[in-house]
mmCIF file of C-alpha atoms and ligand atoms in Angstrom:
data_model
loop_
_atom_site.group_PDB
_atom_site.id
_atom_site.type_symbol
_atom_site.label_atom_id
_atom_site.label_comp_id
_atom_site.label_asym_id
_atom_site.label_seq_id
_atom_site.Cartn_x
_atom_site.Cartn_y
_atom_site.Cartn_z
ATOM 1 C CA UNK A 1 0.000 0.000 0.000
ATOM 2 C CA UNK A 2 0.969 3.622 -0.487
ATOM 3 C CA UNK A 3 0.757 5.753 2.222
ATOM 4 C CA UNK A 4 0.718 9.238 0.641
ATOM 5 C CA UNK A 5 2.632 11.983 3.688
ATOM 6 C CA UNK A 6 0.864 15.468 3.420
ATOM 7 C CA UNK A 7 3.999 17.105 4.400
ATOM 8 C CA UNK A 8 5.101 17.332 0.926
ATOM 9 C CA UNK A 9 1.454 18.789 0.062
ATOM 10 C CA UNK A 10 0.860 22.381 -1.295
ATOM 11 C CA UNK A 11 -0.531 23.250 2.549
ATOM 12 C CA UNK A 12 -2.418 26.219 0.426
ATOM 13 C CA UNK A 13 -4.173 23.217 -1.234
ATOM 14 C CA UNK A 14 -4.250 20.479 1.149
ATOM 15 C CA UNK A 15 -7.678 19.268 0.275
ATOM 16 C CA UNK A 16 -6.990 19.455 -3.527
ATOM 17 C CA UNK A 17 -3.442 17.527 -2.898
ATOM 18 C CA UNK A 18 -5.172 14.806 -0.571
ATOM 19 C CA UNK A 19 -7.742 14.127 -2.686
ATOM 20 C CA UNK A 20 -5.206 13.443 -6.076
ATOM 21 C CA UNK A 21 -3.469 11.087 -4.108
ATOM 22 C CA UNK A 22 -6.295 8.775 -2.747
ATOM 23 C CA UNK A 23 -7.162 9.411 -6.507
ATOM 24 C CA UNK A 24 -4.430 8.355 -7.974
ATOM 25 C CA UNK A 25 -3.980 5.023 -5.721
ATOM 26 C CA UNK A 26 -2.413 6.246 -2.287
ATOM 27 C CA UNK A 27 -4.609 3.700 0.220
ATOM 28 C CA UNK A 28 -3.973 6.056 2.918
ATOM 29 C CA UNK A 29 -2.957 9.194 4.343
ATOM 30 C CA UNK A 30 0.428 9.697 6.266
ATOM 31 C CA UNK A 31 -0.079 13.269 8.616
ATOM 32 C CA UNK A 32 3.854 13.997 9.904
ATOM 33 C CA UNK A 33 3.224 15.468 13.406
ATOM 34 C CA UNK A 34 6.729 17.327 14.777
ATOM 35 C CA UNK A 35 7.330 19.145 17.747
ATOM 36 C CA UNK A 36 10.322 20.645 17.339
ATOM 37 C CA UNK A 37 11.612 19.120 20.344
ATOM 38 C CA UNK A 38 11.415 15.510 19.386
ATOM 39 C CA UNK A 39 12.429 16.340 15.989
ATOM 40 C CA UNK A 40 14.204 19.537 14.702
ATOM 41 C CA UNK A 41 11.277 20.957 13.099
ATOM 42 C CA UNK A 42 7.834 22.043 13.329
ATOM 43 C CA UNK A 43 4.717 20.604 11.065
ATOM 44 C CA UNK A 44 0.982 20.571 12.071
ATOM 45 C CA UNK A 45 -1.301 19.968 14.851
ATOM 46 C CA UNK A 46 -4.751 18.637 15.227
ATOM 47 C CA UNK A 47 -6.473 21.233 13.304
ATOM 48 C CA UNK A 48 -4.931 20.344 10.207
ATOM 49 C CA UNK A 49 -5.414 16.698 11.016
ATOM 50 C CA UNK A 50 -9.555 17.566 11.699
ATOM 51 C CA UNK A 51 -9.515 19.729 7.889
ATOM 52 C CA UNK A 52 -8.485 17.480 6.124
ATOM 53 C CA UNK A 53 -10.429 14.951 7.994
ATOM 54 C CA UNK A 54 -13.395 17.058 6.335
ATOM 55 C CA UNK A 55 -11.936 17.133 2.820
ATOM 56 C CA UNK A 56 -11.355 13.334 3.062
ATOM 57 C CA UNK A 57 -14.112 12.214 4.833
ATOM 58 C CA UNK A 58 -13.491 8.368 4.146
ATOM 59 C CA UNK A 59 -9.484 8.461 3.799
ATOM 60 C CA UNK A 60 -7.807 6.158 6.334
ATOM 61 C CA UNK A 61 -5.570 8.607 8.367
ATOM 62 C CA UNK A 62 -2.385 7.479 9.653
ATOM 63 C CA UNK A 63 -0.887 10.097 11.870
ATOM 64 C CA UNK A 64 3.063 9.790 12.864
ATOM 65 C CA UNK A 65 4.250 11.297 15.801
ATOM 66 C CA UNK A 66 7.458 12.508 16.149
ATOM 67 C CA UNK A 67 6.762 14.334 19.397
ATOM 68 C CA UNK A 68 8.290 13.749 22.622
ATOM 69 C CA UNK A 69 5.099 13.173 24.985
ATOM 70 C CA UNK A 70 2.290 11.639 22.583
ATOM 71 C CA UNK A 71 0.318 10.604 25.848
ATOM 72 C CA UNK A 72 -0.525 14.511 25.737
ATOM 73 C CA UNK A 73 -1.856 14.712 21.767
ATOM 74 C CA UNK A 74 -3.398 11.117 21.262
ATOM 75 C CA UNK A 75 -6.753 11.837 22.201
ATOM 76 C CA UNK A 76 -6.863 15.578 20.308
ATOM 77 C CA UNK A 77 -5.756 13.711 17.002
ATOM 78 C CA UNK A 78 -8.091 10.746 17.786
ATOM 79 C CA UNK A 79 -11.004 13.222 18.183
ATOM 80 C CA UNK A 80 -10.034 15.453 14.942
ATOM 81 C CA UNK A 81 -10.525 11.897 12.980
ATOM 82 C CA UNK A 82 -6.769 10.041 12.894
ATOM 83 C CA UNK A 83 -7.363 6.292 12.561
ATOM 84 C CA UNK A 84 -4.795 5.116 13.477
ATOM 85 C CA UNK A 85 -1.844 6.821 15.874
ATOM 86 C CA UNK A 86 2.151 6.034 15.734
ATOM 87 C CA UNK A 87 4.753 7.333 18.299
ATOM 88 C CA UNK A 88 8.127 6.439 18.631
ATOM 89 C CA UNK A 89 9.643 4.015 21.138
ATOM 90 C CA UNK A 90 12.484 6.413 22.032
ATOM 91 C CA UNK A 91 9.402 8.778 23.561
ATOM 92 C CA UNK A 92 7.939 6.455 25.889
ATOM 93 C CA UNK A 93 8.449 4.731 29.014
ATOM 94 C CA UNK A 94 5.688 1.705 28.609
ATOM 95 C CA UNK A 95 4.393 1.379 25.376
ATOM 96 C CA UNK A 96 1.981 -1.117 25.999
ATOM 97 C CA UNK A 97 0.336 1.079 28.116
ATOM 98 C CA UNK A 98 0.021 3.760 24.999
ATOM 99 C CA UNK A 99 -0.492 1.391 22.767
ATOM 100 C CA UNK A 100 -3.913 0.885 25.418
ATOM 101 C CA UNK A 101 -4.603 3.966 26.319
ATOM 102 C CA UNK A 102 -5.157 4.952 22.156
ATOM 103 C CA UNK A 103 -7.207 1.854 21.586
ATOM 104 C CA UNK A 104 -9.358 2.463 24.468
ATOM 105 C CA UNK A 105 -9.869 6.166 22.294
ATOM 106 C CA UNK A 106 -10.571 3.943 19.137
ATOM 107 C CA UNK A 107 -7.607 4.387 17.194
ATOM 108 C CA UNK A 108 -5.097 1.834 15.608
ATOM 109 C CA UNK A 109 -1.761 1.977 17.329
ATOM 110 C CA UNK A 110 1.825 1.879 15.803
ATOM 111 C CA UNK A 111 5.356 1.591 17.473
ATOM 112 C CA UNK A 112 8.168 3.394 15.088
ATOM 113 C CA UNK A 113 11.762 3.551 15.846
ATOM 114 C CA UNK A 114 14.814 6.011 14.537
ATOM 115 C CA UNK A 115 17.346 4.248 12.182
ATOM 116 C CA UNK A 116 19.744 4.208 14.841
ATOM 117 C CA UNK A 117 17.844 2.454 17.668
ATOM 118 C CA UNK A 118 18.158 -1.335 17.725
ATOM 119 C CA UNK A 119 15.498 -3.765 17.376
ATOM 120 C CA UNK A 120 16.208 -4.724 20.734
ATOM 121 C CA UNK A 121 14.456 -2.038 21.649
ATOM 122 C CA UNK A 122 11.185 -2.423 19.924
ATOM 123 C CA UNK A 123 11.455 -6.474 20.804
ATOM 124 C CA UNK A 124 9.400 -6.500 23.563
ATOM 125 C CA UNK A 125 6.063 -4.957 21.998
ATOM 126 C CA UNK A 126 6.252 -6.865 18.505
ATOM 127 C CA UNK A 127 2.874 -7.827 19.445
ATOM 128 C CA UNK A 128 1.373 -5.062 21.178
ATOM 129 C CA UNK A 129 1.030 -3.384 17.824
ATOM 130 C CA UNK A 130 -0.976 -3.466 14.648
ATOM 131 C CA UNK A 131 1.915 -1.491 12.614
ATOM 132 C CA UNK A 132 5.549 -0.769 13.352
ATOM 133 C CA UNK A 133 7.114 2.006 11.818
ATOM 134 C CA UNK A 134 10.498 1.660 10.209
ATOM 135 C CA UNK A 135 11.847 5.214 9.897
ATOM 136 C CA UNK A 136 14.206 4.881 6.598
ATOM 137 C CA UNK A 137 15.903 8.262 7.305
ATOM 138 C CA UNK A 138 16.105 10.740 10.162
ATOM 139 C CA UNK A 139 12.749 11.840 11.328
ATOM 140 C CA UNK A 140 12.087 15.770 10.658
ATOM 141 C CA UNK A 141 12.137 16.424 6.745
ATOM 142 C CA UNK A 142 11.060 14.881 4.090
ATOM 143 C CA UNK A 143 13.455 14.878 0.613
ATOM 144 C CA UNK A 144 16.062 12.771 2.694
ATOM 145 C CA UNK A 145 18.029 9.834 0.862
ATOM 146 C CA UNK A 146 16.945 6.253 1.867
ATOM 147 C CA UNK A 147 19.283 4.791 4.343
ATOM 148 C CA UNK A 148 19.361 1.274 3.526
ATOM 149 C CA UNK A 149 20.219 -0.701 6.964
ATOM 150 C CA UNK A 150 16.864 0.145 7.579
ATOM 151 C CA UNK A 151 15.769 -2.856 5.098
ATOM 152 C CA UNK A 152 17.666 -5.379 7.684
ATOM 153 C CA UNK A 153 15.196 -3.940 10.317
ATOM 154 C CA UNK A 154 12.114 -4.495 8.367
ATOM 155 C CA UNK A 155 13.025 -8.053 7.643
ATOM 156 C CA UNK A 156 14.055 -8.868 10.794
ATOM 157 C CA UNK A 157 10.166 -7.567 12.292
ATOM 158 C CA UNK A 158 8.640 -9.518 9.437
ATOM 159 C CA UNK A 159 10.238 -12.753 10.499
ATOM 160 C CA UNK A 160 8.947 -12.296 14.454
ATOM 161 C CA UNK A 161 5.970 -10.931 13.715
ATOM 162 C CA UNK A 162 4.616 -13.125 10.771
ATOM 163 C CA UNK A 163 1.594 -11.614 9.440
ATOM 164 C CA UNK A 164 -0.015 -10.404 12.708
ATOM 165 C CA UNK A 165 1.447 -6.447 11.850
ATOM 166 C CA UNK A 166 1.901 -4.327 9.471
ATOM 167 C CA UNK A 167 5.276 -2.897 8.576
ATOM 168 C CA UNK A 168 5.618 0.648 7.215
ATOM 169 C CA UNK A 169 8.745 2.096 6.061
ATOM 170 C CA UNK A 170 8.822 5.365 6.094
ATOM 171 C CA UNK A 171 11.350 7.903 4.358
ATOM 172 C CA UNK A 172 13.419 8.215 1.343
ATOM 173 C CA UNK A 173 10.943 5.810 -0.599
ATOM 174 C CA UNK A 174 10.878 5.963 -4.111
ATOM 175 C CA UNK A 175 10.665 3.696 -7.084
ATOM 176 C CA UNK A 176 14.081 2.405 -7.182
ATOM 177 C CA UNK A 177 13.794 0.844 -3.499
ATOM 178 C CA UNK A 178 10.105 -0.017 -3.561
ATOM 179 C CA UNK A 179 10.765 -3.036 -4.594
ATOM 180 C CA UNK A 180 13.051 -4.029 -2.426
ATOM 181 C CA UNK A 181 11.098 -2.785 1.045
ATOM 182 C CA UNK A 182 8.172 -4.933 -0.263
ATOM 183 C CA UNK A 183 10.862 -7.602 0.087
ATOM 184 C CA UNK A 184 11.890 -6.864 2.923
ATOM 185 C CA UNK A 185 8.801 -7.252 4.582
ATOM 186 C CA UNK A 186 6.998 -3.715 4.181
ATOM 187 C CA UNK A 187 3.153 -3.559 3.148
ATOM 188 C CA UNK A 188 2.868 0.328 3.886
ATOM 189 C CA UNK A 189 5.367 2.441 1.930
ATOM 190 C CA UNK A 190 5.191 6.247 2.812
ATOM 191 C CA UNK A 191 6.321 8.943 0.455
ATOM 192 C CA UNK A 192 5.886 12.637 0.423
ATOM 193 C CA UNK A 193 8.792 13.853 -2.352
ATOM 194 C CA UNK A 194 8.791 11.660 -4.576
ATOM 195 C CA UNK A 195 4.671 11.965 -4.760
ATOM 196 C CA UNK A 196 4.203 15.404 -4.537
ATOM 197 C CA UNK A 197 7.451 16.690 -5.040
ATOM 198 C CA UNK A 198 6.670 15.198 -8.676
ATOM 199 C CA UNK A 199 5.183 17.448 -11.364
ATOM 200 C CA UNK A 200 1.812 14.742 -12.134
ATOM 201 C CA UNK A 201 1.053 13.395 -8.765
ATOM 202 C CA UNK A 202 -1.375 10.377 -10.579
ATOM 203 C CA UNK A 203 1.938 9.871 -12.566
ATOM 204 C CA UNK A 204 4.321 9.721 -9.399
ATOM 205 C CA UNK A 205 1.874 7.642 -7.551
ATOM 206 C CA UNK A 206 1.677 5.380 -10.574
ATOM 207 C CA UNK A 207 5.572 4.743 -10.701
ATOM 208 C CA UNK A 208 5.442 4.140 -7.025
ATOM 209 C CA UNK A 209 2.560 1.271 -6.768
ATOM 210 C CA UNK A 210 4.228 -0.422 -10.534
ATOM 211 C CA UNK A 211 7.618 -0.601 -8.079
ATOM 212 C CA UNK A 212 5.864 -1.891 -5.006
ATOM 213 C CA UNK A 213 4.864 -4.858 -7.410
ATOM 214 C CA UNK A 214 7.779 -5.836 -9.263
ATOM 215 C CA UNK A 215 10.093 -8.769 -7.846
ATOM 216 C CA UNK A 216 13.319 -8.247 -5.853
ATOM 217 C CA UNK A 217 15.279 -9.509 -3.168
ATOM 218 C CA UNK A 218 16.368 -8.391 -0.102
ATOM 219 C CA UNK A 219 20.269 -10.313 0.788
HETATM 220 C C1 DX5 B 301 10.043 12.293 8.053
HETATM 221 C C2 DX5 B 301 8.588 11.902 7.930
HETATM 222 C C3 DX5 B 301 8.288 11.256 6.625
HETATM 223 C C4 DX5 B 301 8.501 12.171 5.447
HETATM 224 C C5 DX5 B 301 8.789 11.348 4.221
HETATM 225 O O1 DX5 B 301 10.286 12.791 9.307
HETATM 226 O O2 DX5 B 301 8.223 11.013 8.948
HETATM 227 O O3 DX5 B 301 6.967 10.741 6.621
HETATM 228 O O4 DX5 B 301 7.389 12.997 5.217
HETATM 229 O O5 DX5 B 301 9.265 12.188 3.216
HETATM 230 P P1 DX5 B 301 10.019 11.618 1.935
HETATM 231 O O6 DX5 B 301 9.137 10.571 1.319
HETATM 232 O O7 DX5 B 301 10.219 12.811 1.069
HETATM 233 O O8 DX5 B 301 11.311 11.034 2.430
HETATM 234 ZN ZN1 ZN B 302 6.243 9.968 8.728
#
């Protein structure tokens, strides 16, 4: 599936931009949510998340959180119409707890982890989550090159956690690596440059999915 990140949108046209992408094939939407503490950069907050929420009344939203306490903006992003909520394992003490605290709100609930933390550390909640989030470049901007250990991480989630989870890779995607994060184990893909950065958006999202789908191998 292609996860199609808003932060590459035209935020002047955010409905307009959302819209082409579901259009064009994207099965949901990614919503980058930054702090500038977490992260070294600032994006949007639950009022974005709630307009285009209107705009896209049946999109799937998928909202990341790169913040530092998510405890304090689950339920505001849960009640502005995110289906599903990420935060990173580096932010929180018991993620199990999180992970019950957003379902008891009725959201989805991913675990997503930095390029540089080990899988150790996401080890113990393999099954605590319906998605885990493999961040494929630093979190904080999007037009970043793909950092390829990450594809090591996705396989070695895929072969603990079967198919009881989604994977999601997340940064740096485009449609020379696709194919090999499908490989690896990935069934979300996220990309916000090399979707909207691209002049035809139906075009970009079209060389995207045709990559997800051809064959490769991951060593
Ligand atoms: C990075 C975000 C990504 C980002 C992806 O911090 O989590 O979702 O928008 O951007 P691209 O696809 O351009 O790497
Ligand atoms: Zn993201």
């Amino acid at each position: 599936m292609l996860a199609a990140s808003i932060f590459s949108a035209d935020f002047a046209n955010l409905g307009r931009d959302s819209n082409a992408a579901l259009n064009a094939g994207a099965a949901l939407l990614h919503v980058d949510i930054m702090d500038g503490h977490f992260v070294p950069n600032l994006s949007m907050g639950p009022l974005v998340c709630a307009a285009v929420r209107r705009v896209c009344p049946e999109a799937f939203l998928d909202i990341h959180l790169m913040v530092t306490d998510p405890k304090d903006f689950i339920p505001a992003f849960i009640k502005a119409g995110a289906n599903s909520v990420t935060f990173h394992v580096e932010t929180v003490k018991d993620p199990k707890e999180l992970a019950k605290f957003a379902r008891d709100l009725g959201a989805s609930v991913g675990l997503a982890s930095n390029p540089e933390t080990p899988v150790l550390a996401i080890e113990p909640f393999l099954n605590d989550f319906d998605l885990h989030l493999v961040m494929s470049v630093h979190p904080g901007f999007s037009g970043q090159g793909f950092i390829e250990s990450s594809l090591a991480k996705t396989k070695w989630i895929r072969e603990r956690v079967g198919s009881r989870a989604r994977i999601e890779m997340d940064g740096g995607v485009d449609p020379n690596n696709g194919a090999r994060c499908v490989a690896a184990g990935a069934d979300v893909l996220v990309s916000a440059s090399a979707l909207f950065g691209k002049p035809n958006v139906a075009l970009a999202a079209k060389a995207l999915l045709d990559s997800f789908s051809t064959t490769s191998r991951v060593d």
